C-alpha positions as MATLAB code, in Angstrom:
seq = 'XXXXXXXXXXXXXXXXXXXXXXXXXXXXXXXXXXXXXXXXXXXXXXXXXXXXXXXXXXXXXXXXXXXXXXXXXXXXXXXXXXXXXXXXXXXXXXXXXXXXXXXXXXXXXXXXXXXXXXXXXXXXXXXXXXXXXXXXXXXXXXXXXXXXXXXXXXXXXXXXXXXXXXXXXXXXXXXXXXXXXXXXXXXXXXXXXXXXXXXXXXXXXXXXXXXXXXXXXXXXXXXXXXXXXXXXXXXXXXXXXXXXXXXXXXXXXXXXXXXXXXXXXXXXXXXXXXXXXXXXXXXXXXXXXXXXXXXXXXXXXXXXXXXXXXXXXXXXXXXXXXXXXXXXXXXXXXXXXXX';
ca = [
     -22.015  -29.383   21.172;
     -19.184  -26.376   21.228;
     -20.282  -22.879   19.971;
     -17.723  -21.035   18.303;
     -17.602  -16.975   17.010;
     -16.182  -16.635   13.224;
     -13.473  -14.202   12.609;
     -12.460  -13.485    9.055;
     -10.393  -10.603    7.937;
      -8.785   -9.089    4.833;
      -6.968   -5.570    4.374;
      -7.318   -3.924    1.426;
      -3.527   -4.049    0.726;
      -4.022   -8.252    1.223;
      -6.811   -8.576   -1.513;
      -5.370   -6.691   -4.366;
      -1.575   -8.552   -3.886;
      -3.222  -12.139   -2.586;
      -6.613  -11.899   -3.603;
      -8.128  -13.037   -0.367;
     -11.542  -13.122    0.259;
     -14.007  -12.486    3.172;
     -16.828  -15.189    1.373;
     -14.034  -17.292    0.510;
     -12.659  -18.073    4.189;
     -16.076  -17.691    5.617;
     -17.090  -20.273    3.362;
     -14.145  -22.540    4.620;
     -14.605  -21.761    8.365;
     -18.641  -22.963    8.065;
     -17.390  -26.151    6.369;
     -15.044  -26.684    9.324;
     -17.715  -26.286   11.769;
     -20.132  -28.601    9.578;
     -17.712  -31.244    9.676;
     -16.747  -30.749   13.360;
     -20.108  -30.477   14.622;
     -19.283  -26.789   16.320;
     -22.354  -24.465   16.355;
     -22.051  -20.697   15.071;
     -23.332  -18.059   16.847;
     -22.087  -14.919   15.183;
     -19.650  -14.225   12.181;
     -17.255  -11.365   12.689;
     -15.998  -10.024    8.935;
     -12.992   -7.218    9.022;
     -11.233   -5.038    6.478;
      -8.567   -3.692    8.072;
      -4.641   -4.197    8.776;
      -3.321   -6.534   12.053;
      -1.101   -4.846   13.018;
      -2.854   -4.384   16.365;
      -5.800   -5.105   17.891;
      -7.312   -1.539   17.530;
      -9.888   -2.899   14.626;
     -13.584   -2.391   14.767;
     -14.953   -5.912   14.610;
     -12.178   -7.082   16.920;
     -13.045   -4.681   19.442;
     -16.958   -5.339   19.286;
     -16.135   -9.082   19.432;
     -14.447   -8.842   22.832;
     -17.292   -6.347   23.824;
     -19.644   -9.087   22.990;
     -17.920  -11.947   25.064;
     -17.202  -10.092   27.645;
     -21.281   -9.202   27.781;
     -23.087  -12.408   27.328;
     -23.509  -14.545   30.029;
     -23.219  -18.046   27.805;
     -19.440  -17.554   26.259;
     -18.514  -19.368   22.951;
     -15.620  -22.032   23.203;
     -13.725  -20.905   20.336;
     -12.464  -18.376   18.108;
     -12.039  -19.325   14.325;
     -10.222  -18.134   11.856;
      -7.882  -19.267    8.849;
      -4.505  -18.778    9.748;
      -2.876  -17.057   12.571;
      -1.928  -14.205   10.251;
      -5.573  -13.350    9.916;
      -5.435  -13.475   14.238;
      -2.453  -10.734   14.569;
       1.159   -9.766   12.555;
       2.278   -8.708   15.883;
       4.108  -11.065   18.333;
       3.863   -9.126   21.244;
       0.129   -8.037   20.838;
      -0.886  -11.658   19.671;
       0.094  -13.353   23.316;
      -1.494  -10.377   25.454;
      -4.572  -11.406   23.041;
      -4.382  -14.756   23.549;
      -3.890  -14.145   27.663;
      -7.053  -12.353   27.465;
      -8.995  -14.694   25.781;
      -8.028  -17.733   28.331;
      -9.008  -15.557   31.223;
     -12.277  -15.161   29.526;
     -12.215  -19.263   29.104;
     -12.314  -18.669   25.065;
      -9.658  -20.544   22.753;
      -7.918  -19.151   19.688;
      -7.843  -21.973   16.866;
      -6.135  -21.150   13.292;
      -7.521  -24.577   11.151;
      -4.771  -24.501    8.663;
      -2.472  -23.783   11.322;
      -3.790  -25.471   14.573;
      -2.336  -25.605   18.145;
      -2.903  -27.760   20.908;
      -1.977  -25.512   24.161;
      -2.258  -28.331   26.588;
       0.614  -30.325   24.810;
       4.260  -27.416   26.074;
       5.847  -28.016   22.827;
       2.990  -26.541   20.429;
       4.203  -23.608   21.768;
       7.129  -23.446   19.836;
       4.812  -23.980   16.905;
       2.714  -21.264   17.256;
       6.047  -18.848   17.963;
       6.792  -19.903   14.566;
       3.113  -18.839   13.361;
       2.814  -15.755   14.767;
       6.514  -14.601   13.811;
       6.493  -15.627   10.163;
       3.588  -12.629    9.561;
       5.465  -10.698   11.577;
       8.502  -11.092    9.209;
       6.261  -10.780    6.366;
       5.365   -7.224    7.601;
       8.745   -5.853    8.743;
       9.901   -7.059    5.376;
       7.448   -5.346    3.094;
       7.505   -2.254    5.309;
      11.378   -1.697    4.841;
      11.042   -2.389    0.543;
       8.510    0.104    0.911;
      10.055    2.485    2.490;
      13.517    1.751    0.638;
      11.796    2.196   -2.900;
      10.034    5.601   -1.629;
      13.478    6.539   -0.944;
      15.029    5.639   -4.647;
      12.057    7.846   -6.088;
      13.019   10.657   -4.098;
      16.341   10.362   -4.697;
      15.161   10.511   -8.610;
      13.606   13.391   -8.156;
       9.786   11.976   -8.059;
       7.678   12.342   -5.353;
       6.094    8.928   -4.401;
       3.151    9.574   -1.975;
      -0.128   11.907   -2.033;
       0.148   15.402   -3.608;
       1.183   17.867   -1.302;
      -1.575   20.750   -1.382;
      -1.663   22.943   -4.486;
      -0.927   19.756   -6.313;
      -2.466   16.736   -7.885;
      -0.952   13.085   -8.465;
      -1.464   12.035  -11.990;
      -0.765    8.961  -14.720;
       1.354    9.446  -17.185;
       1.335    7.576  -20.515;
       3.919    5.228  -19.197;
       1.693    4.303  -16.171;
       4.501    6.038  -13.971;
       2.753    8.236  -11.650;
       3.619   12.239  -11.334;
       2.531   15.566   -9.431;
       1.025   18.512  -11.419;
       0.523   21.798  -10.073;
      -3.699   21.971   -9.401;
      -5.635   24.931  -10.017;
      -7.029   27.373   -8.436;
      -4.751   25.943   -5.395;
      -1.573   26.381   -6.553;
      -2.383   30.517   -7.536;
      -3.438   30.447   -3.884;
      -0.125   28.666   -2.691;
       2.263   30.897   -4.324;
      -0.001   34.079   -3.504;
       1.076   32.432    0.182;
       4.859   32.724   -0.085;
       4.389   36.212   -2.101;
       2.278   37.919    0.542;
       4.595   36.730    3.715;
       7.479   37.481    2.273;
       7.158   40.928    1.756;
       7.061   41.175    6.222;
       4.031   42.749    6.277;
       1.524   40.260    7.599;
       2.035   37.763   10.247;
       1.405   34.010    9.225;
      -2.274   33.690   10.729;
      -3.047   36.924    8.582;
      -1.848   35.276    5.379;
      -3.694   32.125    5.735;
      -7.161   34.195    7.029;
      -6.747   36.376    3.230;
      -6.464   32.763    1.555;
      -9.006   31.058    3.250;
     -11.212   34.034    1.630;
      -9.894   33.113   -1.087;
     -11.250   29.631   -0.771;
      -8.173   27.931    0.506;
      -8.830   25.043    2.771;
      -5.984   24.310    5.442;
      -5.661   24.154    9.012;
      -3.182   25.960   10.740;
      -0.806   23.483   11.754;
      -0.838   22.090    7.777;
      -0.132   25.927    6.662;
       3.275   26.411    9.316;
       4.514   23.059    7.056;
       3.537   24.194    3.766;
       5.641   27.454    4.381;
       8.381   25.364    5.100;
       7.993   22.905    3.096;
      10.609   23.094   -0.159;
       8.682   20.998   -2.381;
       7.494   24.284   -3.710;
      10.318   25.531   -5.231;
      11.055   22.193   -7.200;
      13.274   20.701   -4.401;
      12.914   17.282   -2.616;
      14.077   16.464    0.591;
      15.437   12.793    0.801;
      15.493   11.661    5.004;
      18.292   10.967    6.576;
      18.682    7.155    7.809;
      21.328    4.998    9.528;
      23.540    4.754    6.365;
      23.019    8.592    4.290;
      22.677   12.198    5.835;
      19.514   14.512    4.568;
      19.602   14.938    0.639;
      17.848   18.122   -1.197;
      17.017   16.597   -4.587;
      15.811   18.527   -7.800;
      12.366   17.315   -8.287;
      10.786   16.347  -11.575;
       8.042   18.679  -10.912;
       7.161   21.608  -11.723;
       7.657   24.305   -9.028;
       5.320   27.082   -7.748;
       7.767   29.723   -6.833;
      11.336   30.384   -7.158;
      14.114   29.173   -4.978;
      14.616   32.591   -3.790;
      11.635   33.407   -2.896;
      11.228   30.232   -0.504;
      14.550   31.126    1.297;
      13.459   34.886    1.625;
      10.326   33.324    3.482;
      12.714   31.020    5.498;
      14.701   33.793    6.480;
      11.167   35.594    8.016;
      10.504   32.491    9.666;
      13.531   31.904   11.465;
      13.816   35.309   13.023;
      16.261   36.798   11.295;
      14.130   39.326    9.775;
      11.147   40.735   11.737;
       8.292   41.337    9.613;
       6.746   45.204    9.348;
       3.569   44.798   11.285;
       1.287   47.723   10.240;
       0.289   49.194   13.323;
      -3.254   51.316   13.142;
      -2.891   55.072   13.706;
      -4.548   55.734   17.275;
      -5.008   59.228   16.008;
      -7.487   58.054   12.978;
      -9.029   55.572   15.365;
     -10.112   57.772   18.266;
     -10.035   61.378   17.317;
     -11.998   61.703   20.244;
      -9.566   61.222   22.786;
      -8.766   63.931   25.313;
     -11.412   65.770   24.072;
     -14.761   64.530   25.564;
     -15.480   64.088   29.313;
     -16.634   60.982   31.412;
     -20.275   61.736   32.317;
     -19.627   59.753   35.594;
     -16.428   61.433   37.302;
     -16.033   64.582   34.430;
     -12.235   63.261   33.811;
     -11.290   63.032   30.079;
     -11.862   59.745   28.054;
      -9.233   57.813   26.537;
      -9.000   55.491   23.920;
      -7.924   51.906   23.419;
      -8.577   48.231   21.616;
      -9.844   45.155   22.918;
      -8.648   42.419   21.640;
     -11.116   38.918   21.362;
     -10.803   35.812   19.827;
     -12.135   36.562   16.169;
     -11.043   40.568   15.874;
     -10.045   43.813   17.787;
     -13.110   45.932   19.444;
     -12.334   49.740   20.330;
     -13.796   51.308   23.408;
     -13.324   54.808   24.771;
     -13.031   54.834   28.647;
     -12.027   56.954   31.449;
      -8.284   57.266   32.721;
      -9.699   56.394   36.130;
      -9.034   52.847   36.780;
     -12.126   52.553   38.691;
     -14.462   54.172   37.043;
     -17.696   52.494   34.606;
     -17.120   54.825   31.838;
     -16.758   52.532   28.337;
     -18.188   53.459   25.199;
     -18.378   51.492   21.963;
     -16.734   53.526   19.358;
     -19.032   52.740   16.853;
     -21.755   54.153   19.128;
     -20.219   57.144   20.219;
     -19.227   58.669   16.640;
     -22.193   58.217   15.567;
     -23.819   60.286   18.026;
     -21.479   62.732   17.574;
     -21.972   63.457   14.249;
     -25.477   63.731   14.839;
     -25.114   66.489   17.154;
     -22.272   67.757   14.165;
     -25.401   68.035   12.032;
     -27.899   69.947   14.450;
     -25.370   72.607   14.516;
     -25.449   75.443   11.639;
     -23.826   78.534   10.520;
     -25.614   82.309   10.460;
];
């Protein structure tokens, strides 16, 4: 009697436009191995795309061959679109499985690999998904493009915004609260030149903001803001700046000026810290190891700056926390008093 493994799979995308069903061609696959006296050892159920092999169950399914010492003879599954929707991928697949003495069988679709000319069959079943795929990628892709170009934004909500349904069932972006405040407290503060970028984003996250800082470098650039919306070039159009639909955060000025900071062409005013405040010290007090005068200076670590004074010598342990050191010296400030 041959022992087979069950593979079903659906992607979420698959069920809501087909309506496929895990229980519906698991249901179909035990039949076939009812009527073709094949025993079951294990049923594999996915929910996920196949466009490659990189899926969960897949994976542990190999894993599982490739462990036991007893191997199943086959592989079910429905059709050969439930197997792979890539060409390529779906003969390396198959390769692998003959070396580990395991067939592939589609029922609907089935292939006899001993007989040369199936072959040209199951071209034709692995391409047509394939197709299928490329197909509904580029209408995708081409309708995300004719929103833009309307001025609506067709994908998630950039941050500071929220995608809502309007009462024609069309989808829009609103600005979100308190996000958006934070967003155009963003452009506000860097614009002026007086904080770098990593400064802004440390005040926001304060503030409650949430963002890494790779996703903060994009949102600075990222026009959207300031009501526009950038349509990508392809092989027939250039790059199009749209007016959105949406309601911006900040003015079109205001992005540009930030733009402008970004690209170089205006430095920004770093504040630098008055050595004088920080160490009034300096010069004044003596190392207690080699009796030169102490210096001043910051360290800086990975989460903020840490002043020391230290002696001019180069060799010398002398290092004091400046913390420490006033401290003490206001204390001997206050022993002293006046006849």
């Amino acid at each position: 009697m041959k022992s087979a493994y069950l593979y079903v799979r659906v992607s979420t995308d698959e069920q809501r436009r087909k309506g496929f069903s895990l229980i519906e061609q698991e249901d179909r696959l035990i039949k076939y191995c009812e009527a073709n006296r094949v025993k079951i050892i294990e049923i594999f159920r996915e929910d996920f795309s196949a466009k490659d092999f990189n899926r969960p169950e897949w994976k542990r399914l190999i894993r599982t061959i490739k462990k036991k010492n007893k191997r199943p003879d086959y592989i079910l599954f429905i059709k050969w679109d439930r197997f792979s929707r890539n060409v390529a991928l779906a003969y390396q697949m198959i390769k692998v499985l003959q070396d580990l003495n395991v067939q592939a069988i589609a029922i609907d679709q089935p292939v006899n690999f001993e007989v040369p000319e199936s072959s040209v069959m199951l071209a034709i079943y692995l391409a047509i998904p394939e197709a299928e795929n490329l197909r509904r990628g580029l209408n995708c892709s081409d309708g995300m493009r004719r929103a833009r170009k309307l001025g609506r934004w067709p994908g998630r909500a950039p941050v500071g915004y929220t995608n809502l349904i309007g009462t024609d069932g069309r989808g829009f972006v609103a600005p979100k609260q308190p996000e958006a405040n934070q967003i155009k407290r963003a452009f506000e503060e860097f614009a002026r030149g007086t904080f770098s970028i990593s400064e802004v984003r440390k005040m926001l996250m304060l503030d409650g903001l949430q963002c890494s800082r790779n996703n903060f470098w994009k949102l600075l650039r990222n026009p959207f803001y300031c009501g526009i919306i950038t349509v990508p070039p392809n092989a027939k159009e250039e790059l199009q700046l749209v007016k959105g639909i949406h309601e911006p955060l900040i003015s079109e000025q205001l992005f540009y000026d930030v733009q402008i900071i970004l690209k170089g062409r205006h430095h920004p005013k770093v504040l630098k810290e008055n050595s004088k405040i920080l160490f009034p010290l300096r010069g004044v007090l003596k190392c207690p190891y080699c009796h030169k005068r102490l210096t001043g200076s910051a360290s800086k670590g990975r989460h903020a700056k840490y002043c020391y004074y230290h002696c001019i010598t180069p060799k010398c342990k002398g290092r004091f926390g400046i913390k420490a050191l006033h401290q003490s010296y206001e204390e001997e400030l206050d022993k002293i008093s006046l006849r």
